[in-house]
Tab-separated table of C-alpha atoms and ligand atoms in Angstrom:
chain	number	residue	atom	x	y	z
B	1	MET	CA	142.911	-14.971	73.870
B	2	GLU	CA	143.894	-16.706	70.672
B	3	LYS	CA	142.162	-19.849	71.812
B	4	LYS	CA	139.049	-17.824	72.541
B	5	ILE	CA	139.070	-16.324	69.042
B	6	ALA	CA	139.370	-19.750	67.435
B	7	GLU	CA	136.607	-21.031	69.650
B	8	ILE	CA	134.220	-18.212	68.702
B	9	LEU	CA	134.929	-18.738	65.025
B	10	GLY	CA	134.303	-22.460	65.449
B	11	ASN	CA	131.041	-21.832	67.290
B	12	PHE	CA	129.924	-19.399	64.655
B	13	THR	CA	130.706	-21.792	61.799
B	14	GLU	CA	128.822	-24.582	63.554
B	15	ALA	CA	125.777	-22.404	64.304
B	16	ALA	CA	125.752	-21.022	60.755
B	17	LYS	CA	125.410	-24.538	59.354
B	18	ASN	CA	122.121	-24.967	61.201
B	19	ALA	CA	120.658	-21.561	60.320
B	20	SER	CA	117.943	-22.335	57.814
B	21	ASP	CA	115.871	-19.137	57.659
B	22	SER	CA	116.243	-15.384	57.968
B	23	ASP	CA	115.099	-15.415	61.604
B	24	ALA	CA	117.926	-17.761	62.471
B	25	VAL	CA	120.386	-15.492	60.649
B	26	GLU	CA	119.203	-12.542	62.683
B	27	LYS	CA	119.612	-14.511	65.923
B	28	LEU	CA	123.155	-15.384	64.879
B	29	ARG	CA	123.919	-11.751	64.202
B	30	VAL	CA	122.716	-10.746	67.641
B	31	ALA	CA	124.578	-13.612	69.334
B	32	PHE	CA	127.934	-12.857	67.711
B	33	LEU	CA	127.900	-9.231	66.560
B	34	GLY	CA	125.306	-7.738	68.914
B	35	LYS	CA	126.113	-5.263	71.701
B	36	LYS	CA	126.208	-8.093	74.204
B	37	GLY	CA	127.350	-10.695	71.697
B	38	GLU	CA	130.402	-12.943	71.820
B	39	ILE	CA	132.704	-10.507	70.051
B	40	ALA	CA	131.646	-7.576	72.226
B	41	GLU	CA	132.425	-9.684	75.289
B	42	LEU	CA	135.812	-10.481	73.871
B	43	MET	CA	136.480	-6.769	73.463
B	44	LYS	CA	135.784	-6.345	77.165
B	45	ASP	CA	138.310	-9.099	77.941
B	46	LEU	CA	140.852	-7.147	75.902
B	47	LYS	CA	140.972	-4.526	78.633
B	48	SER	CA	142.526	-7.017	81.065
B	49	ALA	CA	145.043	-8.359	78.534
B	50	PRO	CA	148.746	-7.559	79.069
B	51	ALA	CA	149.547	-4.120	77.639
B	52	GLU	CA	152.136	-5.390	75.092
B	53	GLN	CA	149.619	-7.818	73.604
B	54	LYS	CA	146.670	-5.410	73.400
B	55	LYS	CA	147.443	-4.143	69.937
B	56	GLU	CA	147.928	-7.591	68.441
B	57	PHE	CA	144.826	-9.016	70.076
B	58	GLY	CA	142.777	-5.986	69.103
B	59	GLN	CA	143.701	-6.507	65.473
B	60	LYS	CA	142.869	-10.193	65.687
B	61	ILE	CA	139.462	-9.464	67.199
B	62	ASN	CA	138.801	-6.981	64.424
B	63	LEU	CA	139.719	-9.562	61.812
B	64	LEU	CA	137.403	-12.027	63.520
B	65	LYS	CA	134.620	-9.441	63.470
B	66	LYS	CA	135.129	-8.764	59.751
B	67	ASP	CA	135.225	-12.466	59.031
B	68	VAL	CA	131.975	-13.104	60.916
B	69	GLU	CA	130.310	-10.100	59.280
B	70	SER	CA	131.175	-11.220	55.773
B	71	LYS	CA	130.197	-14.860	56.403
B	72	LEU	CA	126.929	-13.694	57.923
B	73	GLY	CA	126.292	-11.447	54.880
B	74	GLU	CA	126.838	-14.356	52.500
B	75	LEU	CA	124.602	-16.579	54.556
B	76	ALA	CA	121.827	-13.941	54.694
B	77	ALA	CA	121.942	-13.416	50.913
B	78	ALA	CA	121.804	-17.167	50.224
B	79	ILE	CA	118.876	-17.668	52.580
B	80	GLU	CA	116.985	-14.670	51.195
B	81	LYS	CA	117.395	-16.054	47.679
B	82	LYS	CA	116.155	-19.463	48.783
B	83	GLU	CA	113.134	-17.958	50.553
B	84	LEU	CA	112.234	-15.807	47.537
B	85	GLU	CA	112.422	-18.803	45.236
B	86	ALA	CA	110.202	-20.771	47.572
B	87	LEU	CA	107.711	-17.882	47.641
B	88	ILE	CA	107.664	-17.612	43.849
B	89	ASN	CA	107.017	-21.330	43.533
B	90	SER	CA	104.310	-21.338	46.162
B	91	ALA	CA	100.657	-20.458	45.635
B	92	GLU	CA	101.131	-17.114	47.385
B	93	SER	CA	103.743	-15.975	44.953
B	94	TYR	CA	102.174	-12.655	44.052
B	95	ASP	CA	102.843	-9.309	45.660
B	96	VAL	CA	99.793	-7.099	45.436
B	97	THR	CA	101.883	-3.978	45.851
B	98	MET	CA	104.114	-4.740	42.869
B	99	PRO	CA	103.353	-2.755	39.647
B	100	SER	CA	101.666	-5.187	37.292
B	101	GLY	CA	103.237	-3.961	34.077
B	102	VAL	CA	99.854	-4.475	32.390
B	103	GLU	CA	98.426	-1.195	31.172
B	104	THR	CA	94.692	-0.777	31.247
B	105	GLY	CA	93.226	0.683	28.092
B	106	SER	CA	91.225	3.868	27.870
B	107	TYR	CA	88.318	5.028	25.783
B	108	HIS	CA	88.763	7.184	22.724
B	109	PRO	CA	87.546	10.742	23.483
B	110	ILE	CA	84.906	10.468	20.753
B	111	THR	CA	83.567	7.278	22.330
B	112	LEU	CA	83.382	9.103	25.656
B	113	VAL	CA	81.382	11.990	24.204
B	114	GLN	CA	79.182	9.633	22.196
B	115	ARG	CA	78.307	7.493	25.210
B	116	GLU	CA	77.604	10.533	27.323
B	117	LEU	CA	75.181	11.848	24.700
B	118	GLU	CA	73.560	8.446	24.320
B	119	ASP	CA	72.870	8.350	28.059
B	120	ILE	CA	71.386	11.852	28.005
B	121	PHE	CA	69.098	11.130	25.049
B	122	ALA	CA	68.129	7.665	26.276
B	123	ALA	CA	66.963	9.329	29.503
B	124	MET	CA	64.763	11.606	27.376
B	125	GLY	CA	63.123	8.650	25.640
B	126	PHE	CA	65.221	8.477	22.458
B	127	THR	CA	66.118	5.163	20.795
B	128	ILE	CA	69.760	4.717	19.799
B	129	GLU	CA	70.196	3.415	16.264
B	130	ASP	CA	73.144	2.181	14.269
B	131	TYR	CA	73.453	2.572	10.518
B	132	ASP	CA	75.680	1.558	7.606
B	133	GLU	CA	78.768	3.467	6.561
B	134	ILE	CA	78.346	2.421	2.928
B	135	VAL	CA	75.037	3.722	1.573
B	136	ASP	CA	73.440	4.498	-1.770
B	137	ASP	CA	72.835	7.843	-3.406
B	138	TYR	CA	69.133	7.691	-2.585
B	139	HIS	CA	69.630	7.478	1.184
B	140	CYS	CA	72.515	9.923	1.360
B	141	PHE	CA	70.937	12.563	-0.878
B	142	GLU	CA	67.694	12.003	-2.750
B	143	ALA	CA	65.550	10.888	0.179
B	144	LEU	CA	66.811	14.052	1.900
B	145	ASN	CA	65.425	16.346	-0.750
B	146	ILE	CA	68.793	16.713	-2.486
B	147	PRO	CA	68.180	15.724	-6.106
B	148	LYS	CA	70.975	14.939	-8.572
B	149	HIS	CA	72.897	18.071	-9.596
B	150	HIS	CA	71.643	20.018	-6.569
B	151	PRO	CA	74.355	22.503	-5.525
B	152	ALA	CA	74.135	21.272	-1.897
B	153	ARG	CA	76.023	18.179	-3.077
B	154	ASP	CA	79.113	20.267	-3.791
B	155	MET	CA	79.978	20.496	-0.112
B	156	GLN	CA	79.615	16.774	0.350
B	157	ASP	CA	81.984	15.176	-2.122
B	158	THR	CA	82.859	11.710	-0.926
B	159	TYR	CA	84.390	8.348	-1.887
B	160	TYR	CA	82.442	6.322	-4.444
B	161	LEU	CA	82.565	2.584	-4.895
B	162	ASP	CA	82.563	0.913	-8.326
B	163	ASN	CA	79.028	-0.353	-7.726
B	164	GLY	CA	77.702	3.208	-7.330
B	165	GLN	CA	77.491	3.109	-3.537
B	166	LEU	CA	79.331	5.675	-1.465
B	167	LEU	CA	80.721	6.336	1.988
B	168	LYS	CA	78.071	8.346	3.799
B	169	THR	CA	78.817	12.038	4.095
B	170	HIS	CA	76.516	12.667	7.032
B	171	THR	CA	74.452	10.753	9.549
B	172	SER	CA	71.334	12.255	7.946
B	173	ALA	CA	71.722	9.354	5.484
B	174	ALA	CA	70.018	7.126	8.058
B	175	GLN	CA	66.914	9.303	8.446
B	176	ASN	CA	64.863	7.630	5.742
B	177	ALA	CA	65.564	4.054	6.854
B	178	ILE	CA	64.793	4.883	10.490
B	179	MET	CA	61.510	6.605	9.613
B	180	ARG	CA	60.553	3.553	7.551
B	181	LYS	CA	61.582	1.195	10.339
B	182	TYR	CA	59.595	2.844	13.149
B	183	GLY	CA	57.026	5.170	11.565
B	184	ALA	CA	55.656	8.087	13.620
B	185	PRO	CA	55.726	9.056	16.460
B	186	LEU	CA	59.466	8.602	16.708
B	187	ARG	CA	62.450	9.759	18.792
B	188	ALA	CA	65.843	8.445	17.757
B	189	ILE	CA	69.501	9.364	17.748
B	190	PHE	CA	72.006	7.749	15.422
B	191	PRO	CA	75.715	8.364	15.871
B	192	GLY	CA	78.042	7.378	13.070
B	193	ARG	CA	81.277	7.771	11.171
B	194	CYS	CA	81.110	10.031	8.139
B	195	PHE	CA	83.450	10.624	5.236
B	196	ARG	CA	84.156	13.499	2.902
B	197	ASN	CA	86.713	14.146	0.236
B	198	GLU	CA	88.409	16.944	2.155
B	199	ALA	CA	91.907	18.369	2.164
B	200	ILE	CA	93.072	17.555	5.686
B	201	ASP	CA	94.339	20.219	8.067
B	202	ALA	CA	93.980	21.083	11.772
B	203	CYS	CA	90.254	21.818	11.273
B	204	HIS	CA	89.273	19.363	8.502
B	205	GLU	CA	89.268	15.596	8.339
B	206	ASN	CA	88.064	13.160	5.700
B	207	THR	CA	86.777	10.856	8.431
B	208	PHE	CA	84.795	12.270	11.336
B	209	PHE	CA	81.859	11.545	13.605
B	210	GLN	CA	78.408	13.033	13.803
B	211	MET	CA	75.336	12.312	15.816
B	212	GLU	CA	71.986	12.846	14.231
B	213	GLY	CA	68.709	13.057	16.072
B	214	ILE	CA	65.099	13.204	14.976
B	215	MET	CA	61.891	13.646	16.869
B	216	ILE	CA	58.591	13.268	15.037
B	217	ASP	CA	55.198	13.567	16.659
B	218	LYS	CA	52.013	15.612	16.526
B	219	ASP	CA	52.572	19.351	17.103
B	220	ILE	CA	56.361	19.262	17.324
B	221	SER	CA	57.696	22.794	16.942
B	222	ILE	CA	60.917	24.778	17.083
B	223	SER	CA	60.330	25.234	20.838
B	224	ASN	CA	60.764	21.483	21.300
B	225	LEU	CA	63.945	21.594	19.246
B	226	ILE	CA	65.402	24.403	21.375
B	227	TYR	CA	64.419	22.673	24.602
B	228	PHE	CA	66.090	19.377	23.727
B	229	MET	CA	69.240	21.029	22.397
B	230	LYS	CA	69.627	23.247	25.439
B	231	THR	CA	69.014	20.400	27.890
B	232	MET	CA	71.485	18.152	26.122
B	233	LEU	CA	74.239	20.776	25.889
B	234	SER	CA	73.822	21.889	29.505
B	235	GLU	CA	74.304	18.247	30.536
B	236	VAL	CA	77.385	17.830	28.374
B	237	PHE	CA	79.080	20.978	29.654
B	238	GLN	CA	77.693	20.596	33.180
B	239	ARG	CA	76.425	24.167	33.294
B	240	ASP	CA	73.625	26.252	31.865
B	241	VAL	CA	74.509	26.772	28.202
B	242	LYS	CA	72.890	29.597	26.266
B	243	VAL	CA	71.859	28.759	22.710
B	244	ARG	CA	70.824	30.861	19.745
B	245	LEU	CA	69.469	29.998	16.318
B	246	ARG	CA	70.507	31.618	13.067
B	247	PRO	CA	68.915	30.822	9.731
B	248	GLY	CA	70.800	28.143	7.795
B	249	PHE	CA	70.040	26.310	4.590
B	250	PHE	CA	69.828	22.526	4.374
B	251	PRO	CA	67.494	20.998	1.777
B	252	PHE	CA	66.068	18.447	4.234
B	253	VAL	CA	64.788	20.967	6.774
B	254	GLU	CA	62.451	23.922	6.502
B	255	PRO	CA	63.102	26.222	8.264
B	256	GLY	CA	66.755	25.317	8.819
B	257	PHE	CA	69.091	26.764	11.459
B	258	GLU	CA	72.616	26.950	12.689
B	259	LEU	CA	72.545	26.473	16.430
B	260	ASP	CA	75.251	28.350	18.312
B	261	ILE	CA	76.190	27.973	21.959
B	262	SER	CA	77.656	30.634	24.236
B	263	CYS	CA	81.432	30.293	24.093
B	264	GLN	CA	82.547	27.841	26.775
B	265	VAL	CA	86.015	29.371	26.921
B	266	CYS	CA	85.107	33.000	27.718
B	267	GLY	CA	81.490	32.578	28.825
B	268	GLY	CA	80.212	34.793	26.022
B	269	THR	CA	82.283	37.926	26.502
B	270	GLY	CA	84.472	37.301	23.449
B	271	CYS	CA	87.869	35.609	23.061
B	272	PRO	CA	90.081	34.187	20.294
B	273	SER	CA	88.271	30.794	20.434
B	274	CYS	CA	84.972	32.381	19.406
B	275	LYS	CA	86.591	35.025	17.194
B	276	ASN	CA	85.366	37.602	19.722
B	277	SER	CA	81.714	36.945	18.948
B	278	GLY	CA	80.903	35.156	22.225
B	279	TRP	CA	79.238	32.326	20.248
B	280	LEU	CA	80.364	28.995	18.827
B	281	GLU	CA	78.664	27.302	15.909
B	282	LEU	CA	77.837	23.787	17.014
B	283	CYS	CA	74.839	22.075	15.557
B	284	PRO	CA	72.836	22.561	12.372
B	285	CYS	CA	69.192	21.667	12.762
B	286	GLY	CA	65.689	22.447	11.648
B	287	MET	CA	62.131	21.286	11.122
B	288	ILE	CA	62.051	18.199	8.902
B	289	HIS	CA	61.019	19.075	5.333
B	290	PRO	CA	57.627	17.614	4.293
B	291	ASN	CA	59.288	15.912	1.304
B	292	VAL	CA	61.607	14.033	3.661
B	293	LEU	CA	58.680	12.900	5.814
B	294	ILE	CA	56.816	11.729	2.716
B	295	ALA	CA	59.886	9.805	1.492
B	296	GLY	CA	59.992	8.168	4.931
B	297	GLY	CA	56.352	7.136	4.693
B	298	ILE	CA	55.102	9.696	7.224
B	299	ASP	CA	52.157	12.034	6.554
B	300	PRO	CA	53.353	15.662	6.958
B	301	GLU	CA	49.738	16.795	7.433
B	302	GLU	CA	49.533	14.753	10.599
B	303	TYR	CA	53.079	14.851	11.916
B	304	THR	CA	55.891	17.328	12.194
B	305	GLY	CA	59.380	16.860	13.547
B	306	PHE	CA	62.789	18.325	14.117
B	307	ALA	CA	66.213	17.020	13.156
B	308	PHE	CA	69.729	17.946	14.179
B	309	GLY	CA	73.181	16.895	13.059
B	310	LEU	CA	75.636	17.325	15.891
B	311	GLY	CA	79.325	17.243	15.050
B	312	LEU	CA	80.587	14.708	17.588
B	313	THR	CA	84.183	15.294	16.607
B	314	ARG	CA	83.716	19.022	16.999
B	315	LEU	CA	82.019	18.599	20.340
B	316	ALA	CA	84.859	16.387	21.574
B	317	MET	CA	87.344	19.071	20.476
B	318	MET	CA	85.446	21.690	22.477
B	319	LYS	CA	84.855	19.560	25.517
B	320	TYR	CA	88.436	18.332	25.834
B	321	GLY	CA	90.197	21.347	24.357
B	322	VAL	CA	91.716	19.355	21.459
B	323	LYS	CA	93.125	21.908	19.038
B	324	ASP	CA	93.987	19.680	16.076
B	325	ILE	CA	91.266	17.453	14.597
B	326	ARG	CA	93.914	15.075	13.221
B	327	THR	CA	94.651	13.938	16.789
B	328	PHE	CA	91.514	11.782	16.804
B	329	ASN	CA	92.547	9.493	13.961
B	330	SER	CA	96.248	9.675	14.728
B	331	GLY	CA	96.492	6.553	16.860
B	332	ASN	CA	98.760	8.600	19.123
B	333	LEU	CA	98.112	6.974	22.481
B	334	LYS	CA	99.994	9.645	24.366
B	335	ALA	CA	97.349	12.138	23.278
B	336	LEU	CA	94.335	9.840	23.166
B	337	SER	CA	94.637	7.915	26.405
B	338	GLN	CA	94.588	10.901	28.745
B	339	PHE	CA	90.839	11.384	28.980
B	340	GLU	CA	88.801	10.198	31.926
B	341	SER	CA	87.407	6.742	31.587
B	342	LEU	CA	83.744	5.973	31.971
X	401	DAH	N1	73.704	16.620	7.573
X	401	DAH	C1	74.151	17.973	7.679
X	401	DAH	C2	75.646	18.045	7.386
X	401	DAH	O1	76.348	17.156	7.705
X	401	DAH	C3	73.897	18.518	9.057
X	401	DAH	C4	72.452	18.705	9.379
X	401	DAH	C5	71.853	19.912	9.176
X	401	DAH	C6	71.706	17.672	9.932
X	401	DAH	C7	70.532	20.126	9.486
X	401	DAH	C8	70.384	17.863	10.280
X	401	DAH	C9	69.814	19.102	10.061
X	401	DAH	O2	69.617	16.912	10.816
X	401	DAH	O3	68.515	19.286	10.407
X	401	DAH	O4	76.074	19.022	6.858
């Protein structure tokens, strides 16, 4: 029996030297530790051993088994390491199921809303225009029928540069340049970043986004304005949105309106979001004032047009349920990266 044990150990050691891959290790395991393997056979032989030697031999076989198991374990680990290294160094070293560790970026919620609106308006024949953030007093105010010392300027205090230029307070500042660039008829939208000298809180920011739109042609009326606003908002909210107009004063439109939409939270029945009125104020608009058309080189006798100034930041807050406006400029990726990508 002792001879047999030594022989098996010798055989195993010899065979282990030649095992060069994990398949060979598995074969070894079956041959020595398997149900019909060498050690199992030895156990059978134990039955016919003399009774007084059974205990001793049994212990020896067990030691042999443990020895083979641990040697086999070491061998398997060494071979696995070698195979992994070879795989890493080979051309096929990547595992497509492994997490990459590279995070893909996401769009800012304002970019998402802006692009969505651009697609909607482009489909309705509007040109998309870009405009400066630093403008002069003429474009931001005077060309819009807001002369110096007009009280409407009070609500639009901003940041002034030493050279007299300023950070634009509204996207309306681009109206004049765009009218001069294209003349009438004209359909354009122009999104942009705006600035105001505001005390910042959950509802106010000094840096925010708007999207302005103008449409100038023969016989443009308030009906056209309502149609375009309603179509655009129904697309954005993916359902039929009711709109209503209330009179509002802006020097560059006549008549001017505040456009409200039915509250998207309660559907118009009244809730805390709409202060129980069923309506949310969303977009000031109106028929372009003749003085503004004249400043833009367009004859108000021949053409009329509408304009609107949509609060993109506000729309993004409504669409995504963002309660604090400061989130947008916070750089807080936890909050900003959770919106659907395009
Ligand atoms: N520019 C205005 C503001 O920021 C908003 C506005 C009102 C734009 C009426 C328009 C308009 O085009 O027709 O307060």
